[in-house]
Coordinates of C-alpha atoms and ligand atoms in Angstrom, one line a residue:
M164 CA -93.1 281.1 56.3
S165 CA -91.9 278.1 54.4
A166 CA -90.3 275.1 56.0
T167 CA -87.4 273.4 54.2
I168 CA -87.5 269.7 54.4
D169 CA -84.2 267.8 54.4
R170 CA -85.0 264.8 52.3
H171 CA -82.2 262.8 53.9
A172 CA -82.3 261.7 57.4
H173 CA -79.4 262.5 59.7
H174 CA -78.6 261.2 63.2
Q175 CA -79.8 263.3 66.0
P176 CA -76.7 264.7 67.7
T177 CA -77.3 262.9 71.0
E178 CA -74.7 260.2 71.2
V179 CA -71.5 259.9 69.1
V180 CA -70.8 256.4 67.9
T181 CA -67.6 255.7 66.0
R182 CA -66.0 252.5 64.9
F183 CA -62.8 250.9 63.6
A184 CA -63.4 248.4 60.9
P185 CA -60.1 246.6 60.0
S186 CA -59.9 243.8 57.4
P187 CA -57.9 241.1 59.1
T188 CA -55.8 240.2 56.1
G189 CA -52.5 241.4 57.6
Y190 CA -51.1 243.0 60.7
L191 CA -52.3 246.3 62.2
H192 CA -50.4 248.9 60.3
L193 CA -49.6 252.5 61.1
G194 CA -52.5 253.9 59.1
G195 CA -55.0 251.6 60.7
A196 CA -53.7 252.3 64.2
R197 CA -54.0 256.0 63.6
T198 CA -57.6 255.6 62.3
A199 CA -58.4 253.6 65.4
L200 CA -56.9 256.2 67.6
F201 CA -58.8 259.1 66.0
N202 CA -62.1 257.2 66.2
W203 CA -61.4 256.4 69.8
L204 CA -60.5 259.9 70.7
Y205 CA -63.5 261.4 68.9
A206 CA -65.9 259.1 70.8
R207 CA -64.2 259.6 74.2
H208 CA -64.1 263.4 73.6
H209 CA -67.8 263.4 73.1
G210 CA -68.6 260.9 75.8
G211 CA -69.8 258.5 73.1
R212 CA -69.0 254.9 72.2
F213 CA -66.2 253.4 70.1
L214 CA -67.0 250.1 68.5
L215 CA -64.8 247.5 66.8
R216 CA -65.8 245.5 63.7
I217 CA -63.7 242.9 62.1
E218 CA -64.4 242.8 58.4
D219 CA -63.6 239.2 57.8
T220 CA -65.7 238.6 54.7
D221 CA -62.7 237.9 52.5
R222 CA -62.6 234.3 53.7
A223 CA -59.4 233.4 51.8
R224 CA -57.3 236.2 53.1
S225 CA -58.8 236.7 56.7
T226 CA -56.7 234.8 59.3
Q227 CA -56.9 234.3 63.0
P228 CA -53.2 235.4 63.5
A229 CA -54.2 238.7 61.8
I230 CA -57.2 239.1 64.1
D231 CA -55.0 238.4 67.1
A232 CA -52.4 240.9 65.9
I233 CA -55.0 243.6 65.5
L234 CA -56.7 243.0 68.9
G235 CA -53.2 242.8 70.5
G236 CA -52.0 245.9 68.8
L237 CA -55.1 247.9 69.9
R238 CA -54.7 246.7 73.5
W239 CA -51.0 247.6 73.5
L240 CA -51.9 251.1 72.3
G241 CA -54.6 251.4 75.1
I242 CA -57.4 251.6 72.6
D243 CA -60.3 249.8 74.2
W244 CA -63.6 249.3 72.5
D245 CA -67.2 249.2 73.9
G246 CA -69.0 245.9 73.9
D247 CA -67.8 242.9 71.9
A248 CA -66.1 243.1 68.6
V249 CA -68.6 242.5 65.7
F250 CA -67.6 240.0 63.1
Q251 CA -68.9 240.9 59.7
F252 CA -69.0 237.5 58.1
A253 CA -71.4 236.2 60.8
R254 CA -73.9 238.8 59.7
A255 CA -74.2 237.7 56.1
D256 CA -77.8 236.7 56.5
R257 CA -78.8 240.1 57.8
H258 CA -77.0 241.7 54.9
A259 CA -78.9 239.5 52.4
E260 CA -82.2 240.3 54.2
V261 CA -81.6 244.0 53.7
A262 CA -80.9 243.4 50.0
H263 CA -84.1 241.4 49.5
Q264 CA -86.1 244.1 51.3
M265 CA -84.6 246.7 48.9
V266 CA -85.8 244.6 46.0
A267 CA -89.2 244.5 47.6
T268 CA -89.4 248.3 48.0
G269 CA -88.1 248.9 44.5
H270 CA -84.6 250.3 45.5
A271 CA -82.8 247.3 44.1
Y272 CA -83.5 244.8 41.4
R273 CA -82.5 241.3 40.2
C274 CA -80.1 241.5 37.3
Y275 CA -79.9 238.6 35.0
M276 CA -77.2 240.0 32.7
T277 CA -75.1 237.2 31.3
A278 CA -71.3 237.2 31.2
D279 CA -71.4 237.9 27.5
E280 CA -73.7 241.0 27.9
I281 CA -71.3 242.4 30.5
A282 CA -68.3 241.7 28.3
A283 CA -70.0 243.5 25.5
Q284 CA -70.5 246.6 27.7
R285 CA -66.9 246.4 28.8
A286 CA -65.6 246.2 25.2
A287 CA -67.8 249.2 24.2
A288 CA -66.5 251.2 27.1
Q289 CA -62.9 250.4 26.1
A290 CA -63.5 251.3 22.5
A291 CA -65.0 254.6 23.6
K292 CA -62.3 255.1 26.2
T293 CA -64.9 255.7 28.9
P294 CA -65.0 254.1 32.4
L295 CA -67.1 251.0 32.5
R296 CA -70.5 251.7 34.0
I297 CA -72.8 248.8 33.8
R298 CA -76.2 249.7 32.5
S299 CA -78.5 246.8 33.2
P300 CA -81.6 246.2 31.0
W301 CA -83.2 244.7 34.2
R302 CA -83.2 248.0 36.1
D303 CA -86.6 248.9 34.5
A304 CA -87.7 245.6 33.2
D305 CA -90.9 243.9 34.4
P306 CA -89.8 241.3 36.9
A307 CA -92.5 239.0 35.3
T308 CA -90.2 238.7 32.3
A309 CA -87.3 237.3 34.4
P310 CA -86.0 233.9 33.2
A311 CA -87.0 231.1 35.6
D312 CA -84.1 229.5 37.6
A313 CA -81.5 231.7 35.9
P314 CA -78.7 233.0 38.2
F315 CA -79.0 236.7 39.1
V316 CA -77.2 239.3 41.2
V317 CA -79.0 242.0 43.2
R318 CA -78.1 245.5 42.1
L319 CA -78.8 248.8 43.7
K320 CA -81.1 251.1 41.7
A321 CA -78.7 254.1 42.1
P322 CA -79.9 257.6 41.3
R323 CA -78.8 258.6 37.8
D324 CA -79.8 262.3 37.7
G325 CA -78.3 265.1 39.8
A326 CA -75.3 264.9 42.0
T327 CA -74.3 263.6 45.4
T328 CA -72.5 265.9 47.7
I329 CA -70.7 264.9 50.9
E330 CA -69.9 267.5 53.5
D331 CA -66.8 265.7 54.7
R332 CA -65.4 267.0 58.0
V333 CA -61.9 266.8 56.7
Q334 CA -62.1 267.0 52.9
G335 CA -64.8 269.7 52.8
S336 CA -67.6 269.6 50.3
V337 CA -67.1 266.9 47.7
T338 CA -69.5 266.3 44.8
V339 CA -69.9 263.5 42.3
Q340 CA -72.3 263.4 39.4
N341 CA -74.7 260.5 39.9
A342 CA -74.3 259.6 36.2
E343 CA -70.7 258.6 37.0
L344 CA -71.9 255.8 39.3
D345 CA -73.4 252.5 38.3
D346 CA -75.8 250.1 39.9
L347 CA -73.4 248.4 42.2
I348 CA -74.0 244.8 43.1
L349 CA -75.4 244.2 46.6
L350 CA -75.7 240.4 46.5
R351 CA -73.6 238.1 44.3
S352 CA -75.2 235.3 42.3
D353 CA -74.3 232.9 45.1
G354 CA -76.4 235.1 47.5
T355 CA -73.4 236.4 49.4
P356 CA -73.4 240.2 50.2
T357 CA -70.8 242.5 48.8
Y358 CA -68.4 244.6 50.9
M359 CA -70.3 247.8 50.0
L360 CA -73.6 246.5 51.3
A361 CA -72.1 244.8 54.4
V362 CA -70.4 248.0 55.6
V363 CA -73.5 250.1 55.3
V364 CA -75.8 247.6 57.0
D365 CA -73.3 247.0 59.8
D366 CA -72.7 250.7 60.4
H367 CA -76.4 251.3 60.5
D368 CA -77.2 248.4 62.8
M369 CA -74.4 249.4 65.1
G370 CA -75.7 253.0 65.2
V371 CA -72.5 254.5 63.9
T372 CA -72.9 258.3 63.6
H373 CA -69.4 259.2 62.4
V374 CA -67.4 257.3 59.9
I375 CA -63.7 258.4 60.3
R376 CA -61.4 256.5 58.0
G377 CA -58.6 256.8 55.4
D378 CA -59.3 258.9 52.4
D379 CA -58.8 255.9 50.1
H380 CA -62.4 255.1 51.1
L381 CA -63.8 258.5 50.0
N382 CA -64.9 257.0 46.6
N383 CA -66.7 254.3 48.5
A384 CA -68.7 256.8 50.5
F385 CA -70.4 257.9 47.2
R386 CA -71.5 254.3 46.6
Q387 CA -72.5 253.7 50.2
L388 CA -74.7 256.8 50.7
P389 CA -77.3 255.7 48.2
I390 CA -77.8 252.5 50.2
Y391 CA -78.6 254.5 53.3
R392 CA -80.9 256.7 51.3
A393 CA -82.7 253.8 49.7
N394 CA -83.4 252.4 53.1
G395 CA -84.4 255.7 54.7
W396 CA -81.6 255.3 57.3
P397 CA -79.9 258.2 59.0
E398 CA -76.7 259.1 57.2
P399 CA -73.4 259.1 59.0
I400 CA -71.1 262.1 59.1
Y401 CA -68.0 261.4 57.1
A402 CA -64.4 262.3 57.9
H403 CA -61.8 260.9 55.4
I404 CA -58.3 261.4 56.7
P405 CA -55.3 261.8 54.4
L406 CA -53.0 258.8 54.2
I407 CA -49.6 258.6 55.7
H408 CA -46.6 259.0 53.4
G409 CA -42.9 258.3 53.9
T410 CA -40.3 261.0 54.4
D411 CA -39.8 261.1 50.6
G412 CA -43.5 261.9 50.1
A413 CA -44.5 258.6 48.6
K414 CA -47.3 256.6 50.1
L415 CA -46.0 254.7 53.1
S416 CA -44.9 251.1 52.2
K417 CA -42.4 248.5 53.4
R418 CA -39.7 250.4 51.6
H419 CA -39.9 253.1 54.3
G420 CA -39.3 250.6 57.1
A421 CA -41.8 248.7 59.3
V422 CA -45.5 249.4 58.6
G423 CA -46.9 246.8 61.0
I424 CA -47.1 248.3 64.5
E425 CA -45.8 245.2 66.3
A426 CA -42.3 245.9 64.9
Y427 CA -42.3 249.2 66.8
R428 CA -43.1 247.4 70.0
D429 CA -41.0 244.2 69.5
E430 CA -38.1 245.3 67.4
L431 CA -37.7 249.1 67.8
G432 CA -38.4 249.3 71.5
I433 CA -41.1 252.0 71.3
L434 CA -43.4 252.7 74.3
P435 CA -47.1 252.6 73.5
E436 CA -47.7 256.1 74.9
A437 CA -44.9 257.5 72.7
F438 CA -46.4 255.7 69.7
D439 CA -49.9 257.1 70.5
N440 CA -48.6 260.6 70.9
Y441 CA -46.7 260.2 67.6
L442 CA -49.8 258.8 65.7
L443 CA -51.9 261.6 67.1
R444 CA -49.5 264.3 65.8
L445 CA -49.4 262.5 62.4
G446 CA -52.2 264.3 60.7
W447 CA -53.7 266.2 63.7
G448 CA -52.4 269.3 65.4
H449 CA -53.2 271.5 68.3
G450 CA -51.0 274.6 67.9
D451 CA -47.4 273.8 68.4
D452 CA -48.0 271.2 71.0
E453 CA -45.8 268.1 70.5
I454 CA -46.0 266.2 73.8
I455 CA -49.7 265.5 74.4
S456 CA -50.9 263.1 77.0
R457 CA -53.8 260.8 76.4
D458 CA -56.0 262.8 78.8
Q459 CA -55.1 266.1 77.1
A460 CA -55.7 264.5 73.7
T461 CA -59.1 263.4 74.8
E462 CA -59.9 266.9 75.9
W463 CA -58.6 268.6 72.8
F464 CA -59.4 266.2 69.9
D465 CA -61.7 267.3 67.2
L466 CA -61.9 266.8 63.5
G467 CA -61.2 270.4 62.7
G468 CA -57.6 269.8 63.7
V469 CA -57.1 267.1 61.1
G470 CA -54.9 268.3 58.2
K471 CA -55.9 268.0 54.6
S472 CA -52.6 267.0 53.2
P473 CA -50.8 263.7 53.7
S474 CA -48.6 263.5 56.8
R475 CA -45.0 262.1 56.6
F476 CA -43.8 259.4 58.8
D477 CA -40.5 260.3 60.5
L478 CA -38.8 257.6 62.7
K479 CA -36.4 260.2 64.2
K480 CA -39.4 262.2 65.6
L481 CA -40.9 259.1 66.9
E482 CA -37.7 258.2 68.7
N483 CA -37.4 261.7 70.2
L484 CA -40.9 261.4 71.6
N485 CA -40.0 257.9 72.8
G486 CA -37.0 259.2 74.7
H487 CA -39.2 261.7 76.4
Y488 CA -41.7 259.0 77.5
I489 CA -38.9 256.7 78.6
R490 CA -37.6 259.4 80.9
A491 CA -41.1 260.0 82.2
A492 CA -41.9 256.3 82.7
D493 CA -42.0 254.4 86.0
D494 CA -38.7 252.8 86.8
A495 CA -40.1 249.4 87.8
R496 CA -42.1 249.2 84.6
L497 CA -39.1 250.0 82.5
A498 CA -37.1 247.4 84.4
A499 CA -39.7 244.8 83.7
L500 CA -39.8 245.8 80.0
I501 CA -36.0 245.5 79.4
A502 CA -35.3 242.5 81.6
P503 CA -36.4 240.0 78.8
I504 CA -34.7 242.1 76.1
G505 CA -31.3 241.9 77.8
G506 CA -31.9 238.5 79.6
Y507 CA -31.4 240.2 83.0
D508 CA -32.7 238.6 86.1
D509 CA -32.3 241.2 88.8
I510 CA -35.3 243.5 88.5
D511 CA -34.5 245.3 91.7
L512 CA -31.1 246.3 90.6
L513 CA -32.5 247.4 87.2
T514 CA -35.1 249.4 88.9
R515 CA -32.5 251.1 91.2
A516 CA -30.3 251.8 88.2
M517 CA -33.2 253.1 86.0
P518 CA -33.1 256.8 87.0
V519 CA -29.5 257.1 85.6
L520 CA -30.0 254.6 82.7
K521 CA -33.0 256.2 81.2
A522 CA -31.6 259.6 81.0
R523 CA -30.2 259.0 77.5
A524 CA -32.0 256.1 75.8
A525 CA -34.2 256.7 72.7
N526 CA -35.7 253.2 72.8
L527 CA -35.9 250.1 75.0
N528 CA -33.1 248.4 73.1
E529 CA -30.7 251.2 73.9
L530 CA -31.9 251.2 77.4
S531 CA -31.3 247.5 77.7
E532 CA -27.8 247.9 76.2
G533 CA -27.0 250.7 78.7
A534 CA -27.8 248.3 81.5
R535 CA -25.5 245.5 80.3
F536 CA -22.5 246.5 82.4
L537 CA -24.5 245.9 85.5
F538 CA -24.7 242.2 84.8
A539 CA -21.4 241.6 83.0
Q540 CA -19.2 238.9 84.4
R541 CA -15.6 239.5 85.5
P542 CA -13.3 239.8 83.8
L543 CA -15.4 242.1 81.5
D544 CA -15.3 242.0 77.7
L545 CA -13.9 245.3 76.6
D546 CA -14.9 247.1 73.5
Q547 CA -12.2 248.7 71.4
A548 CA -12.5 252.2 72.9
A549 CA -12.3 250.8 76.4
S550 CA -9.2 248.8 75.5
D551 CA -7.6 252.0 74.2
L552 CA -8.4 253.8 77.4
L553 CA -6.8 251.0 79.5
A554 CA -3.5 251.1 77.6
G555 CA -0.4 253.2 78.7
D556 CA -0.2 254.0 82.3
A557 CA -3.8 253.3 83.1
P558 CA -3.0 250.2 85.1
T559 CA -0.9 252.2 87.5
L560 CA -3.6 254.8 87.8
L561 CA -6.1 252.0 88.5
A562 CA -3.9 250.6 91.2
A563 CA -3.9 254.0 92.9
L564 CA -7.7 254.2 92.6
H565 CA -8.1 250.8 94.0
A566 CA -6.1 251.7 97.1
A567 CA -8.1 255.0 97.6
L568 CA -11.5 253.3 97.1
D569 CA -10.6 250.4 99.2
A570 CA -10.1 252.8 102.1
V571 CA -13.6 254.2 101.7
Q572 CA -15.8 253.1 104.7
Q573 CA -19.2 254.4 103.8
W574 CA -19.8 253.5 100.1
D575 CA -21.7 256.5 98.9
Q576 CA -21.3 259.0 96.1
E577 CA -19.8 261.7 98.3
A578 CA -17.1 259.3 99.7
T579 CA -16.2 257.7 96.4
E580 CA -16.0 261.1 94.6
A581 CA -13.7 262.4 97.3
A582 CA -11.4 259.3 96.9
V583 CA -11.3 259.6 93.1
R584 CA -10.6 263.4 93.3
Q585 CA -7.8 262.8 95.7
V586 CA -6.1 260.5 93.3
A587 CA -6.5 263.0 90.4
E588 CA -5.0 265.8 92.5
A589 CA -2.1 263.6 93.8
R590 CA -1.2 262.9 90.1
G591 CA -1.8 266.5 89.0
V592 CA -4.5 265.6 86.4
K593 CA -8.0 266.5 85.8
L594 CA -10.9 264.4 87.1
G595 CA -11.9 263.4 83.6
Q596 CA -8.5 261.8 82.9
V597 CA -9.0 259.6 85.9
A598 CA -12.6 258.9 85.3
Q599 CA -12.2 257.6 81.7
P600 CA -9.9 254.6 82.5
L601 CA -12.0 254.0 85.6
R602 CA -15.2 253.9 83.5
A603 CA -13.5 251.5 81.0
A604 CA -12.5 249.2 83.8
L605 CA -16.0 249.3 85.5
T606 CA -18.2 249.0 82.4
G607 CA -16.0 247.8 79.5
R608 CA -17.2 250.8 77.5
K609 CA -16.2 254.4 76.8
T610 CA -19.7 255.7 77.6
S611 CA -21.8 255.0 80.6
P612 CA -23.9 256.8 83.2
G613 CA -21.9 259.1 85.6
I614 CA -19.0 257.3 87.1
F615 CA -20.1 257.8 90.7
D616 CA -23.5 256.4 89.8
V617 CA -21.7 253.4 88.3
L618 CA -19.7 252.9 91.5
A619 CA -22.8 253.2 93.7
L620 CA -24.8 250.7 91.6
L621 CA -22.0 248.1 91.4
G622 CA -21.2 248.3 95.1
K623 CA -17.8 248.3 96.7
E624 CA -16.8 244.6 96.3
E625 CA -17.8 244.4 92.6
S626 CA -16.2 247.8 91.8
L627 CA -12.9 246.9 93.4
G628 CA -12.9 243.5 91.7
R629 CA -13.4 245.1 88.3
I630 CA -10.6 247.6 89.0
A631 CA -8.3 244.9 90.2
D632 CA -8.8 243.0 86.9
R633 CA -7.2 245.9 85.0
M634 CA -4.7 247.3 87.4
A635 CA -0.9 246.9 87.6
V636 CA 0.2 244.6 90.4
Ligands
LIG818 N1 -62.3 247.3 56.2 C1 -61.8 248.5 55.6 C2 -60.3 248.5 55.6 O1 -59.7 247.8 56.3 C3 -62.4 249.7 56.3 C4 -63.8 250.0 55.9 C5 -64.3 251.3 56.5 O2 -63.7 251.9 57.4 O3 -65.4 251.7 56.1 O4 -59.7 249.3 54.9

């Protein structure tokens, strides 16, 4: 019997810890929101923890408004994190401490290469048309020969022989020859840690077991793994998810519409649950299921369901889902959401109207527009189609409708419908021919909820007033 020894440590599969690690240099964008959601779902599915780390080490480009937008965007999407957010810049001393330890254990070294020496290697690489891989003479030099007081960077003593293979949960097995990597810098000459070092130290200290992120970071994983190994730290499981493309197949950019998620909330009138469902389906699938609740997603989510090819962002699909979630949403909640959009003040009326209003809206702006007739002041502004419907003998018809509706005692759907039908029959026309001018008079539009719903919502007095404004006297 022979035992095989895995020379790399792995996390014991006891608790899953994932994280979202945005750089606060811009708003939370679609790709970031999806990465956060996948990490959240993976952790919740496994009963683990989901952590948030703000990677604010780029001091010039990291801003407080961007941090606020990211936190606000996550909260809007219902993505909560365990514990307090970790701020990377505040941990710079710890990162430096690890680098110094690595020097002490021989896994990193002080490199005193001058700018001229680096320029010479760059020129040689260019002449040979090979990628630049810094080969520092200090890697194997006796530290005693180091120049006193000269500036230095700390470089990782990366493995040069063999290959590194990552068993990525999405990309599969990916191998890079170690000779292709160079001794990356861990600490700059001013003593500040590099991004590559900070990410690894933070992920280790935070106990992250699964690194789920965009596949633009796959190359970084090959530079980060040696840092884990040098320190004898358990390695995370990697899952690099394909990026999001536009409908034309090109990488998603401003050209394809909004990339920041706040635009979907504030300008496009998307509900968070619709956005979540859409993000989930963007790159992850469970059979043919399209409408997937958060609970269902938590139960089903796994990395095996993440596709290997880039997914395409499709606003039409998002709006279809949004329409579904609007119809499923609570009426009082929808009323509160559209009141500020339309400048409406009667939440009760909006709530009462919501069952009929929400039947056709694809977003909150449409929903708000659909409610406008409820708050319109007499005499109503008419759009062109409504004006056309009110031409000809419509005023005479409206006078007949006014008389019939005025006689209605109990203002309910049954009674108003009977009155309107009676007018249509008396004139020998179909109900629709009566309903259209009536709709135009009541709403100022050609389309609206059902006409008897409109009469009920406006009430007898307001309905008769609007009809009187347009009828022949
Ligand atoms: N801060 C990086 C970014 O915003 C993510 C780093 C990581 O996930 O390892 O793209």
